[in-house]
Tab-separated table of C-alpha atoms in Angstrom:
chain	number	residue	atom	x	y	z
Z	1160	MET	CA	0.026	-0.087	0.039
Z	1161	TYR	CA	3.033	2.405	0.792
Z	1162	LYS	CA	4.518	1.771	-2.290
Z	1163	PHE	CA	1.242	2.525	-4.157
Z	1164	LYS	CA	0.837	5.965	-2.382
Z	1165	THR	CA	4.336	6.853	-3.354
Z	1166	ILE	CA	3.793	6.248	-6.985
Z	1167	ALA	CA	0.564	7.692	-7.154
Z	1168	ALA	CA	2.088	10.971	-5.459
Z	1169	VAL	CA	5.044	11.052	-7.933
Z	1170	VAL	CA	2.316	10.752	-10.713
Z	1171	LEU	CA	0.255	13.631	-9.190
Z	1172	PHE	CA	3.491	15.830	-8.939
Z	1173	PHE	CA	4.389	15.439	-12.578
Z	1174	VAL	CA	0.973	15.937	-13.916
Z	1175	CYS	CA	0.845	19.132	-11.487
Z	1176	LEU	CA	4.157	20.102	-13.090
Z	1177	LEU	CA	2.940	19.913	-16.679
Z	1178	THR	CA	0.017	21.654	-16.439
Z	1179	GLY	CA	2.147	24.672	-14.333
Z	1180	CYS	CA	4.029	24.701	-17.378
Z	1181	SER	CA	1.220	24.820	-20.078
Z	1182	SER	CA	-0.852	27.233	-18.517
Z	1183	SER	CA	1.824	30.016	-17.335
Z	1184	LEU	CA	2.199	30.782	-21.107
Z	1185	THR	CA	-0.840	32.940	-21.027
Z	1186	MET	CA	-2.606	35.242	-18.139
Z	1187	SER	CA	-6.537	36.087	-18.636
Z	1188	LEU	CA	-8.889	38.164	-16.338
Z	1189	VAL	CA	-12.509	38.281	-17.274
Z	1190	PHE	CA	-13.876	41.593	-16.657
Z	1191	SER	CA	-17.501	42.528	-15.975
Z	1192	VAL	CA	-17.812	46.173	-17.963
Z	1193	GLU	CA	-20.354	48.883	-17.470
Z	1194	THR	CA	-21.796	47.925	-21.213
Z	1195	GLY	CA	-22.923	44.442	-19.505
Z	1196	ASP	CA	-20.417	42.669	-21.267
Z	1197	GLN	CA	-18.089	39.932	-20.073
Z	1198	ILE	CA	-14.883	40.494	-21.475
Z	1199	LYS	CA	-11.778	38.208	-21.210
Z	1200	VAL	CA	-8.665	40.016	-21.596
Z	1201	THR	CA	-5.577	37.425	-22.566
Z	1202	VAL	CA	-1.832	37.951	-22.432
Z	1203	ASP	CA	0.806	36.041	-23.674
Z	1204	CYS	CA	3.406	35.691	-20.987
Z	1205	SER	CA	6.089	34.001	-23.367
Z	1206	GLU	CA	8.098	37.365	-23.683
Z	1207	GLY	CA	7.901	37.996	-19.593
Z	1208	LEU	CA	4.606	39.730	-19.582
Z	1209	LYS	CA	1.866	39.880	-16.810
Z	1210	LEU	CA	-1.490	41.278	-16.647
Z	1211	LYS	CA	-2.886	42.760	-13.810
Z	1212	GLN	CA	-5.918	44.581	-12.680
Z	1213	THR	CA	-6.139	48.346	-11.939
Z	1214	SER	CA	-8.913	50.520	-10.236
Z	1215	ASN	CA	-10.286	51.186	-13.696
Z	1216	GLY	CA	-9.196	48.508	-16.215
Z	1217	PHE	CA	-5.842	46.493	-16.544
Z	1218	ALA	CA	-2.330	46.681	-17.339
Z	1219	VAL	CA	0.064	44.690	-19.192
Z	1220	THR	CA	3.871	44.807	-17.285
Z	1221	LYS	CA	6.956	43.576	-17.933
Z	1222	GLY	CA	9.242	43.341	-14.451
Z	1223	GLU	CA	8.211	46.157	-12.548
Z	1224	ASN	CA	6.940	48.657	-15.311
Z	1225	ASP	CA	3.416	49.052	-16.721
Z	1226	VAL	CA	4.201	48.996	-20.673
Z	1227	ILE	CA	0.063	49.504	-21.217
Z	1228	GLN	CA	-2.465	50.775	-19.178
Z	1229	ALA	CA	-5.950	50.387	-20.224
Z	1230	PHE	CA	-9.486	51.128	-19.670
Z	1231	PHE	CA	-13.176	49.775	-21.102
Z	1232	VAL	CA	-15.534	52.216	-22.744
Z	1233	GLY	CA	-18.848	52.021	-24.446
Z	1234	GLU	CA	-19.455	53.048	-28.125
Z	1235	PRO	CA	-20.411	56.614	-27.399
Z	1236	MET	CA	-17.098	57.019	-25.611
Z	1237	TYR	CA	-15.204	55.051	-28.151
Z	1238	GLN	CA	-16.410	57.073	-30.953
Z	1239	GLN	CA	-15.082	60.288	-29.199
Z	1240	TYR	CA	-11.948	59.003	-28.904
Z	1241	LEU	CA	-11.735	58.106	-32.557
Z	1242	ASP	CA	-13.108	61.626	-33.481
Z	1243	ALA	CA	-10.439	63.187	-31.036
Z	1244	VAL	CA	-7.378	61.416	-32.856
Z	1245	ALA	CA	-8.883	62.427	-36.169
Z	1246	ALA	CA	-9.539	66.179	-34.806
Z	1247	GLN	CA	-6.368	66.825	-32.733
Z	1248	GLU	CA	-3.055	68.471	-34.329
Z	1249	GLY	CA	0.453	66.353	-34.082
Z	1250	VAL	CA	-1.135	63.113	-33.942
Z	1251	THR	CA	0.188	60.281	-36.175
Z	1252	VAL	CA	-1.653	57.328	-37.032
Z	1253	ASN	CA	0.414	54.434	-37.239
Z	1254	GLN	CA	-2.065	51.662	-37.956
Z	1255	GLU	CA	-5.631	50.791	-38.868
Z	1256	SER	CA	-6.605	47.307	-38.569
Z	1257	SER	CA	-8.961	44.389	-38.180
Z	1258	GLU	CA	-7.489	40.994	-36.839
Z	1259	ASN	CA	-7.904	38.526	-34.341
Z	1260	GLY	CA	-11.725	39.454	-33.075
Z	1261	ILE	CA	-10.543	43.515	-33.205
Z	1262	THR	CA	-10.559	46.773	-34.723
Z	1263	TYR	CA	-7.967	49.137	-33.770
Z	1264	LEU	CA	-6.561	52.371	-34.233
Z	1265	SER	CA	-2.784	52.827	-33.531
Z	1266	TYR	CA	-1.394	56.325	-33.000
Z	1267	SER	CA	1.379	58.408	-31.293
Z	1268	TYR	CA	1.611	62.026	-29.961
Z	1269	GLU	CA	3.311	63.995	-27.873
Z	1270	GLY	CA	1.712	64.635	-24.485
Z	1271	GLU	CA	2.402	66.117	-21.370
Z	1272	ALA	CA	4.665	62.954	-19.958
Z	1273	GLY	CA	6.628	62.375	-23.328
Z	1274	THR	CA	5.516	60.592	-26.870
Z	1275	GLU	CA	2.179	58.206	-25.615
Z	1276	ASN	CA	1.758	55.456	-28.070
Z	1277	ASN	CA	-2.050	54.707	-27.904
Z	1278	PHE	CA	-4.106	51.814	-29.230
Z	1279	ILE	CA	-8.085	52.084	-29.738
Z	1280	VAL	CA	-10.174	49.123	-29.729
Z	1281	TRP	CA	-13.375	47.698	-30.553
Z	1282	ILE	CA	-14.150	43.917	-29.407
Z	1283	ASP	CA	-15.922	42.241	-32.541
Z	1284	GLY	CA	-19.578	41.124	-31.226
Z	1285	ALA	CA	-19.392	43.476	-28.101
Z	1286	SER	CA	-20.584	46.826	-26.882
Z	1287	THR	CA	-17.169	47.265	-25.775
Z	1288	GLY	CA	-14.024	49.304	-26.570
Z	1289	VAL	CA	-10.709	49.582	-25.232
Z	1290	VAL	CA	-8.590	52.758	-24.623
Z	1291	ALA	CA	-4.673	51.782	-23.873
Z	1292	GLY	CA	-2.171	53.750	-23.420
Z	1293	SER	CA	1.931	53.566	-23.263
Z	1294	LEU	CA	4.759	55.592	-22.702
Z	1295	SER	CA	7.205	52.828	-23.997
Z	1296	ASP	CA	8.899	53.678	-27.383
Z	1297	LEU	CA	6.403	52.544	-30.267
Z	1298	GLU	CA	7.945	49.275	-30.964
Z	1299	THR	CA	7.682	48.057	-27.775
Z	1300	ALA	CA	4.197	49.293	-27.050
Z	1301	THR	CA	3.061	47.514	-30.500
Z	1302	LYS	CA	5.091	44.425	-29.404
Z	1303	VAL	CA	3.406	44.018	-26.011
Z	1304	PHE	CA	-0.303	45.064	-27.608
Z	1305	HIS	CA	0.045	42.327	-29.897
Z	1306	CYS	CA	0.496	39.578	-27.176
Z	1307	ILE	CA	-3.036	41.315	-25.727
Z	1308	SER	CA	-6.557	39.322	-27.021
Z	1309	PHE	CA	-9.740	40.353	-26.174
Z	1310	SER	CA	-13.084	38.340	-26.203
Z	1311	LYS	CA	-16.754	38.423	-25.391
Z	1312	GLU	CA	-17.408	35.764	-23.026
């Protein structure tokens, strides 16, 4: 009986070890947002990124630094952000695309804290958008943004 328990414990240990390896490649949080949607945010953690909840949304971090900070918006606020980008002087539109269940606009401008590299996102099939900002350089911000995925639950 002792031998059986030992073998069972060893097998259980390896199953837990293998499960831990496969689940550590992504991190997800589900948010109940004001629009009534349940939005799942998932981050690919293979580059050392982590996802954390903030008081008004979420942040993606690398080490101790927030690379991207984001919050959720409804359609009227989403449209206001798009209109503001179109009307504001000094804004550089970096990319507009629809892929992986989202439509997004990437843009940069000189803010009070330095160059901001931001993203305005609409989640397909939802009534929810995301406004995300970064003070990291454009290459880093874009790379981290592409490690995030969104879905309506």
